[in-house]
């Protein structure tokens, strides 16, 4: 069933006031979190398979095209600064390569063999996980990548917004948030994209928490890549150790992360 391409519930959008446009878009967006809520058991099942593999050195690979591919790249690129993991632990691969992040690459998503070739560049192995992202669930690039990953005993999951789709057939752990028709017919960058982003947040965040990258509710392994993050880390240390700001900042800059500061202070008794 191709729900993502079904007719919008709204007509004559060009005749709506700006207020009505915004109100109706927001009304539709409010249904997305409920759709994601329904698939929490599907997300949980996949995360429970990912964590032990990553504890053994495995990685997560997102594959997708267009908006879906860009969302995977965004989630992957945010893991190193947020959780201090090395680049390459979570990898976003988009059909058409990095050029496609900013500009559509013609026919890139139609090659069923290319995703597996892209994955092989990373020397993918049985400890890794491949998650296909495709709103329609019909993208050949994603289908082919998942199919070959399964043949090679690699864990597969997917995030799609149509039920019982070809992409889901190729994934061991499909996640299918069904958000219904888009506000603009077929514009899956809207509700479908929002649902995919929510699910990606849930996967990467819960995996990183289970890998010990969070203490309490704090990003203790975050990279200190700008002044804002240095200030945030300093405040964390002040609160956790009950010390003043200059001392906390000096410790942070000396040791390089909140976790290393806490570990150092604890080792000193």
mmCIF file of C-alpha atoms in Angstrom:
data_model
loop_
_atom_site.group_PDB
_atom_site.id
_atom_site.type_symbol
_atom_site.label_atom_id
_atom_site.label_comp_id
_atom_site.label_asym_id
_atom_site.label_seq_id
_atom_site.Cartn_x
_atom_site.Cartn_y
_atom_site.Cartn_z
ATOM 1 C CA UNK A 1 0.000 0.000 0.000
ATOM 2 C CA UNK A 2 1.588 3.266 -1.145
ATOM 3 C CA UNK A 3 0.327 5.637 1.532
ATOM 4 C CA UNK A 4 3.179 8.112 1.089
ATOM 5 C CA UNK A 5 1.928 8.922 -2.418
ATOM 6 C CA UNK A 6 -1.770 9.100 -1.541
ATOM 7 C CA UNK A 7 -3.773 12.296 -1.998
ATOM 8 C CA UNK A 8 -3.342 15.034 0.604
ATOM 9 C CA UNK A 9 -6.226 15.638 2.992
ATOM 10 C CA UNK A 10 -6.123 19.302 1.963
ATOM 11 C CA UNK A 11 -7.027 21.049 -1.296
ATOM 12 C CA UNK A 12 -6.475 24.480 -2.855
ATOM 13 C CA UNK A 13 -3.376 25.129 -0.754
ATOM 14 C CA UNK A 14 -2.534 28.178 -2.868
ATOM 15 C CA UNK A 15 -5.747 29.831 -1.674
ATOM 16 C CA UNK A 16 -5.051 29.309 2.039
ATOM 17 C CA UNK A 17 -3.815 32.169 4.198
ATOM 18 C CA UNK A 18 -0.319 31.813 5.652
ATOM 19 C CA UNK A 19 -1.887 31.217 9.058
ATOM 20 C CA UNK A 20 -4.041 28.395 7.688
ATOM 21 C CA UNK A 21 -1.073 26.833 5.912
ATOM 22 C CA UNK A 22 1.018 26.866 9.068
ATOM 23 C CA UNK A 23 -1.828 25.662 11.272
ATOM 24 C CA UNK A 24 -2.651 22.751 8.994
ATOM 25 C CA UNK A 25 0.987 21.717 8.559
ATOM 26 C CA UNK A 26 1.348 21.733 12.329
ATOM 27 C CA UNK A 27 -1.878 19.748 12.696
ATOM 28 C CA UNK A 28 -0.454 17.058 10.434
ATOM 29 C CA UNK A 29 2.927 17.097 12.185
ATOM 30 C CA UNK A 30 1.246 16.355 15.507
ATOM 31 C CA UNK A 31 0.251 12.930 14.182
ATOM 32 C CA UNK A 32 3.867 11.912 13.548
ATOM 33 C CA UNK A 33 4.934 11.245 17.133
ATOM 34 C CA UNK A 34 1.878 9.028 17.600
ATOM 35 C CA UNK A 35 2.871 6.997 14.539
ATOM 36 C CA UNK A 36 6.382 6.610 15.950
ATOM 37 C CA UNK A 37 4.991 5.627 19.343
ATOM 38 C CA UNK A 38 3.264 2.654 17.733
ATOM 39 C CA UNK A 39 6.559 1.263 16.420
ATOM 40 C CA UNK A 40 8.590 1.519 19.638
ATOM 41 C CA UNK A 41 8.590 -2.310 19.932
ATOM 42 C CA UNK A 42 10.101 -2.493 16.429
ATOM 43 C CA UNK A 43 12.770 0.062 17.351
ATOM 44 C CA UNK A 44 13.513 -1.764 20.606
ATOM 45 C CA UNK A 45 13.998 -5.071 18.789
ATOM 46 C CA UNK A 46 16.561 -3.532 16.431
ATOM 47 C CA UNK A 47 18.447 -1.646 19.150
ATOM 48 C CA UNK A 48 18.721 -4.819 21.231
ATOM 49 C CA UNK A 49 20.458 -6.464 18.275
ATOM 50 C CA UNK A 50 22.752 -3.513 17.534
ATOM 51 C CA UNK A 51 24.188 -2.956 21.021
ATOM 52 C CA UNK A 52 25.999 -6.300 21.511
ATOM 53 C CA UNK A 53 27.455 -6.041 18.006
ATOM 54 C CA UNK A 54 28.816 -2.570 18.701
ATOM 55 C CA UNK A 55 30.225 -3.750 22.006
ATOM 56 C CA UNK A 56 32.314 -6.154 19.903
ATOM 57 C CA UNK A 57 33.499 -3.337 17.640
ATOM 58 C CA UNK A 58 30.643 -3.227 15.151
ATOM 59 C CA UNK A 59 29.390 -0.142 13.367
ATOM 60 C CA UNK A 60 26.088 1.280 12.128
ATOM 61 C CA UNK A 61 25.659 2.127 8.455
ATOM 62 C CA UNK A 62 22.690 4.168 7.262
ATOM 63 C CA UNK A 63 21.913 3.925 3.541
ATOM 64 C CA UNK A 64 19.365 6.043 1.713
ATOM 65 C CA UNK A 65 18.650 8.422 -1.135
ATOM 66 C CA UNK A 66 17.414 12.013 -1.198
ATOM 67 C CA UNK A 67 15.900 13.272 2.041
ATOM 68 C CA UNK A 68 16.201 9.837 3.647
ATOM 69 C CA UNK A 69 19.897 9.632 2.823
ATOM 70 C CA UNK A 70 20.520 13.146 4.114
ATOM 71 C CA UNK A 71 18.809 12.342 7.407
ATOM 72 C CA UNK A 72 21.100 9.331 7.839
ATOM 73 C CA UNK A 73 24.148 11.492 7.149
ATOM 74 C CA UNK A 74 22.974 14.060 9.704
ATOM 75 C CA UNK A 75 22.446 11.484 12.438
ATOM 76 C CA UNK A 76 25.793 9.815 11.761
ATOM 77 C CA UNK A 77 27.711 13.089 11.658
ATOM 78 C CA UNK A 78 26.314 14.168 15.030
ATOM 79 C CA UNK A 79 27.436 11.060 16.931
ATOM 80 C CA UNK A 80 31.163 11.927 17.238
ATOM 81 C CA UNK A 81 30.703 15.437 18.692
ATOM 82 C CA UNK A 82 27.807 14.370 20.910
ATOM 83 C CA UNK A 83 29.148 11.077 22.235
ATOM 84 C CA UNK A 84 32.875 11.182 21.529
ATOM 85 C CA UNK A 85 32.864 8.111 19.302
ATOM 86 C CA UNK A 86 35.330 8.000 16.439
ATOM 87 C CA UNK A 87 34.253 8.990 12.956
ATOM 88 C CA UNK A 88 33.340 5.800 11.167
ATOM 89 C CA UNK A 89 31.505 4.184 14.081
ATOM 90 C CA UNK A 90 28.197 5.503 12.721
ATOM 91 C CA UNK A 91 28.289 6.124 8.973
ATOM 92 C CA UNK A 92 25.730 7.770 6.710
ATOM 93 C CA UNK A 93 25.901 6.779 3.042
ATOM 94 C CA UNK A 94 23.750 8.606 0.503
ATOM 95 C CA UNK A 95 23.071 7.520 -3.069
ATOM 96 C CA UNK A 96 25.137 9.738 -5.334
ATOM 97 C CA UNK A 97 27.830 10.385 -2.740
ATOM 98 C CA UNK A 98 28.550 13.564 -0.802
ATOM 99 C CA UNK A 99 27.487 15.733 -3.747
ATOM 100 C CA UNK A 100 23.921 14.468 -3.198
ATOM 101 C CA UNK A 101 23.833 15.945 0.306
ATOM 102 C CA UNK A 102 23.342 19.399 -1.213
ATOM 103 C CA UNK A 103 22.234 18.701 -4.764
ATOM 104 C CA UNK A 104 20.112 15.931 -6.243
ATOM 105 C CA UNK A 105 22.136 13.456 -8.316
ATOM 106 C CA UNK A 106 20.103 12.197 -11.250
ATOM 107 C CA UNK A 107 19.158 8.491 -11.155
ATOM 108 C CA UNK A 108 21.483 7.784 -8.214
ATOM 109 C CA UNK A 109 18.798 5.956 -6.266
ATOM 110 C CA UNK A 110 17.903 3.670 -9.173
ATOM 111 C CA UNK A 111 21.095 1.570 -9.091
ATOM 112 C CA UNK A 112 20.396 -1.558 -7.035
ATOM 113 C CA UNK A 113 24.087 -2.547 -6.980
ATOM 114 C CA UNK A 114 25.664 0.724 -5.881
ATOM 115 C CA UNK A 115 24.845 0.635 -2.159
ATOM 116 C CA UNK A 116 26.693 -2.626 -1.653
ATOM 117 C CA UNK A 117 29.691 -1.237 -3.537
ATOM 118 C CA UNK A 118 29.594 1.837 -1.287
ATOM 119 C CA UNK A 119 29.403 -0.360 1.827
ATOM 120 C CA UNK A 120 32.318 -2.508 0.709
ATOM 121 C CA UNK A 121 34.535 0.575 0.663
ATOM 122 C CA UNK A 122 34.224 0.502 4.465
ATOM 123 C CA UNK A 123 35.215 -3.187 4.675
ATOM 124 C CA UNK A 124 31.829 -4.005 6.168
ATOM 125 C CA UNK A 125 31.630 -7.216 8.212
ATOM 126 C CA UNK A 126 29.300 -9.408 10.289
ATOM 127 C CA UNK A 127 29.643 -7.232 13.412
ATOM 128 C CA UNK A 128 28.103 -4.275 11.586
ATOM 129 C CA UNK A 129 24.500 -3.184 11.069
ATOM 130 C CA UNK A 130 22.965 -1.739 7.910
ATOM 131 C CA UNK A 131 19.815 0.368 8.280
ATOM 132 C CA UNK A 132 18.021 1.306 5.078
ATOM 133 C CA UNK A 133 16.046 4.548 5.115
ATOM 134 C CA UNK A 134 13.364 5.030 2.453
ATOM 135 C CA UNK A 135 10.032 6.774 2.961
ATOM 136 C CA UNK A 136 8.373 4.917 0.090
ATOM 137 C CA UNK A 137 10.059 1.599 0.847
ATOM 138 C CA UNK A 138 10.742 1.130 -2.876
ATOM 139 C CA UNK A 139 14.175 2.705 -3.413
ATOM 140 C CA UNK A 140 16.343 0.295 -5.480
ATOM 141 C CA UNK A 141 19.577 1.626 -3.940
ATOM 142 C CA UNK A 142 18.348 0.672 -0.466
ATOM 143 C CA UNK A 143 16.763 -2.624 -1.525
ATOM 144 C CA UNK A 144 19.984 -3.789 -3.138
ATOM 145 C CA UNK A 145 22.137 -2.767 -0.198
ATOM 146 C CA UNK A 146 19.977 -4.594 2.325
ATOM 147 C CA UNK A 147 19.710 -7.681 0.126
ATOM 148 C CA UNK A 148 23.489 -8.042 -0.180
ATOM 149 C CA UNK A 149 24.039 -7.268 3.496
ATOM 150 C CA UNK A 150 21.743 -10.122 4.477
ATOM 151 C CA UNK A 151 23.518 -12.471 2.084
ATOM 152 C CA UNK A 152 26.724 -11.629 3.938
ATOM 153 C CA UNK A 153 25.309 -12.291 7.420
ATOM 154 C CA UNK A 154 25.087 -8.614 8.361
ATOM 155 C CA UNK A 155 22.291 -7.359 10.622
ATOM 156 C CA UNK A 156 19.726 -5.321 8.678
ATOM 157 C CA UNK A 157 16.996 -2.904 9.680
ATOM 158 C CA UNK A 158 15.021 -0.221 7.904
ATOM 159 C CA UNK A 159 12.873 2.856 8.452
ATOM 160 C CA UNK A 160 9.999 3.126 5.972
ATOM 161 C CA UNK A 161 6.638 4.896 5.960
ATOM 162 C CA UNK A 162 4.595 2.472 3.854
ATOM 163 C CA UNK A 163 3.455 -0.913 5.193
ATOM 164 C CA UNK A 164 4.740 -4.186 3.762
ATOM 165 C CA UNK A 165 7.180 -2.570 1.346
ATOM 166 C CA UNK A 166 10.024 -4.122 -0.716
ATOM 167 C CA UNK A 167 12.603 -2.450 1.547
ATOM 168 C CA UNK A 168 10.942 -3.948 4.634
ATOM 169 C CA UNK A 169 10.947 -7.388 2.998
ATOM 170 C CA UNK A 170 14.737 -7.230 2.778
ATOM 171 C CA UNK A 171 15.263 -6.100 6.389
ATOM 172 C CA UNK A 172 15.334 -8.463 9.351
ATOM 173 C CA UNK A 173 14.125 -5.698 11.661
ATOM 174 C CA UNK A 174 11.802 -3.317 9.777
ATOM 175 C CA UNK A 175 10.533 -0.158 11.460
ATOM 176 C CA UNK A 176 7.379 1.167 9.792
ATOM 177 C CA UNK A 177 5.949 4.429 11.186
ATOM 178 C CA UNK A 178 2.879 4.985 9.005
ATOM 179 C CA UNK A 179 2.257 8.725 9.066
ATOM 180 C CA UNK A 180 -0.449 8.904 6.392
ATOM 181 C CA UNK A 181 -0.754 11.307 3.439
ATOM 182 C CA UNK A 182 1.591 14.267 3.293
ATOM 183 C CA UNK A 183 0.302 17.836 3.529
ATOM 184 C CA UNK A 184 1.549 18.303 -0.030
ATOM 185 C CA UNK A 185 0.818 15.105 -1.914
ATOM 186 C CA UNK A 186 3.927 12.926 -2.116
ATOM 187 C CA UNK A 187 6.258 15.407 -0.379
ATOM 188 C CA UNK A 188 7.889 12.862 1.913
ATOM 189 C CA UNK A 189 10.422 15.360 3.210
ATOM 190 C CA UNK A 190 7.585 16.498 5.486
ATOM 191 C CA UNK A 191 5.835 14.015 7.819
ATOM 192 C CA UNK A 192 7.751 10.974 6.602
ATOM 193 C CA UNK A 193 11.056 12.807 6.995
ATOM 194 C CA UNK A 194 10.083 13.947 10.476
ATOM 195 C CA UNK A 195 9.201 10.388 11.471
ATOM 196 C CA UNK A 196 12.500 9.087 10.109
ATOM 197 C CA UNK A 197 14.431 11.748 12.035
ATOM 198 C CA UNK A 198 12.625 10.849 15.253
ATOM 199 C CA UNK A 199 13.375 7.153 14.804
ATOM 200 C CA UNK A 200 17.028 7.840 13.975
ATOM 201 C CA UNK A 201 17.328 9.953 17.132
ATOM 202 C CA UNK A 202 15.835 7.105 19.146
ATOM 203 C CA UNK A 203 18.141 4.475 17.665
ATOM 204 C CA UNK A 204 21.423 6.355 17.987
ATOM 205 C CA UNK A 205 20.622 7.850 21.394
ATOM 206 C CA UNK A 206 19.523 4.591 22.993
ATOM 207 C CA UNK A 207 22.497 2.728 21.499
ATOM 208 C CA UNK A 208 24.960 5.318 22.803
ATOM 209 C CA UNK A 209 23.391 5.298 26.251
ATOM 210 C CA UNK A 210 23.698 1.508 26.379
ATOM 211 C CA UNK A 211 27.324 1.768 25.242
ATOM 212 C CA UNK A 212 28.034 3.927 28.297
ATOM 213 C CA UNK A 213 28.418 7.233 26.472
ATOM 214 C CA UNK A 214 26.105 9.040 28.907
ATOM 215 C CA UNK A 215 26.387 9.399 32.689
ATOM 216 C CA UNK A 216 23.135 10.276 34.427
ATOM 217 C CA UNK A 217 21.745 12.478 31.678
ATOM 218 C CA UNK A 218 24.986 14.150 30.634
ATOM 219 C CA UNK A 219 27.065 13.897 27.442
ATOM 220 C CA UNK A 220 30.295 13.247 29.323
ATOM 221 C CA UNK A 221 32.210 12.163 26.204
ATOM 222 C CA UNK A 222 31.210 15.089 23.971
ATOM 223 C CA UNK A 223 33.962 16.671 21.895
ATOM 224 C CA UNK A 224 35.001 20.160 22.981
ATOM 225 C CA UNK A 225 34.814 21.581 19.474
ATOM 226 C CA UNK A 226 33.682 25.134 20.323
ATOM 227 C CA UNK A 227 33.398 27.592 23.197
ATOM 228 C CA UNK A 228 29.755 26.709 23.842
ATOM 229 C CA UNK A 229 30.663 23.076 24.472
ATOM 230 C CA UNK A 230 33.627 24.032 26.662
ATOM 231 C CA UNK A 231 31.238 26.155 28.737
ATOM 232 C CA UNK A 232 28.742 23.282 28.914
ATOM 233 C CA UNK A 233 31.450 20.846 29.990
ATOM 234 C CA UNK A 234 32.703 23.297 32.584
ATOM 235 C CA UNK A 235 29.222 23.614 34.088
ATOM 236 C CA UNK A 236 28.861 19.822 34.188
ATOM 237 C CA UNK A 237 32.098 19.478 36.121
ATOM 238 C CA UNK A 238 31.148 22.301 38.500
ATOM 239 C CA UNK A 239 27.855 20.577 39.301
ATOM 240 C CA UNK A 240 29.243 17.055 39.535
ATOM 241 C CA UNK A 241 32.293 17.939 41.646
ATOM 242 C CA UNK A 242 30.968 21.033 43.442
ATOM 243 C CA UNK A 243 33.923 23.184 42.417
ATOM 244 C CA UNK A 244 34.291 26.720 41.023
ATOM 245 C CA UNK A 245 34.284 27.636 37.354
ATOM 246 C CA UNK A 246 37.999 28.453 36.858
ATOM 247 C CA UNK A 247 39.036 25.161 38.463
ATOM 248 C CA UNK A 248 36.500 23.174 36.453
ATOM 249 C CA UNK A 249 37.544 24.789 33.164
ATOM 250 C CA UNK A 250 41.238 24.183 33.874
ATOM 251 C CA UNK A 251 40.573 20.513 34.605
ATOM 252 C CA UNK A 252 38.487 20.172 31.462
ATOM 253 C CA UNK A 253 41.139 21.704 29.217
ATOM 254 C CA UNK A 254 43.839 19.607 30.846
ATOM 255 C CA UNK A 255 42.063 16.261 30.481
ATOM 256 C CA UNK A 256 40.001 16.880 27.330
ATOM 257 C CA UNK A 257 36.573 15.570 28.343
ATOM 258 C CA UNK A 258 34.136 15.599 31.223
ATOM 259 C CA UNK A 259 34.502 11.833 31.672
ATOM 260 C CA UNK A 260 38.279 12.016 31.893
ATOM 261 C CA UNK A 261 38.041 14.775 34.496
ATOM 262 C CA UNK A 262 35.622 12.747 36.623
ATOM 263 C CA UNK A 263 37.752 9.607 36.257
ATOM 264 C CA UNK A 264 40.898 11.555 37.235
ATOM 265 C CA UNK A 265 39.324 13.123 40.316
ATOM 266 C CA UNK A 266 37.853 9.783 41.423
ATOM 267 C CA UNK A 267 41.253 8.119 41.028
ATOM 268 C CA UNK A 268 42.731 10.708 43.383
ATOM 269 C CA UNK A 269 40.337 9.637 46.109
#
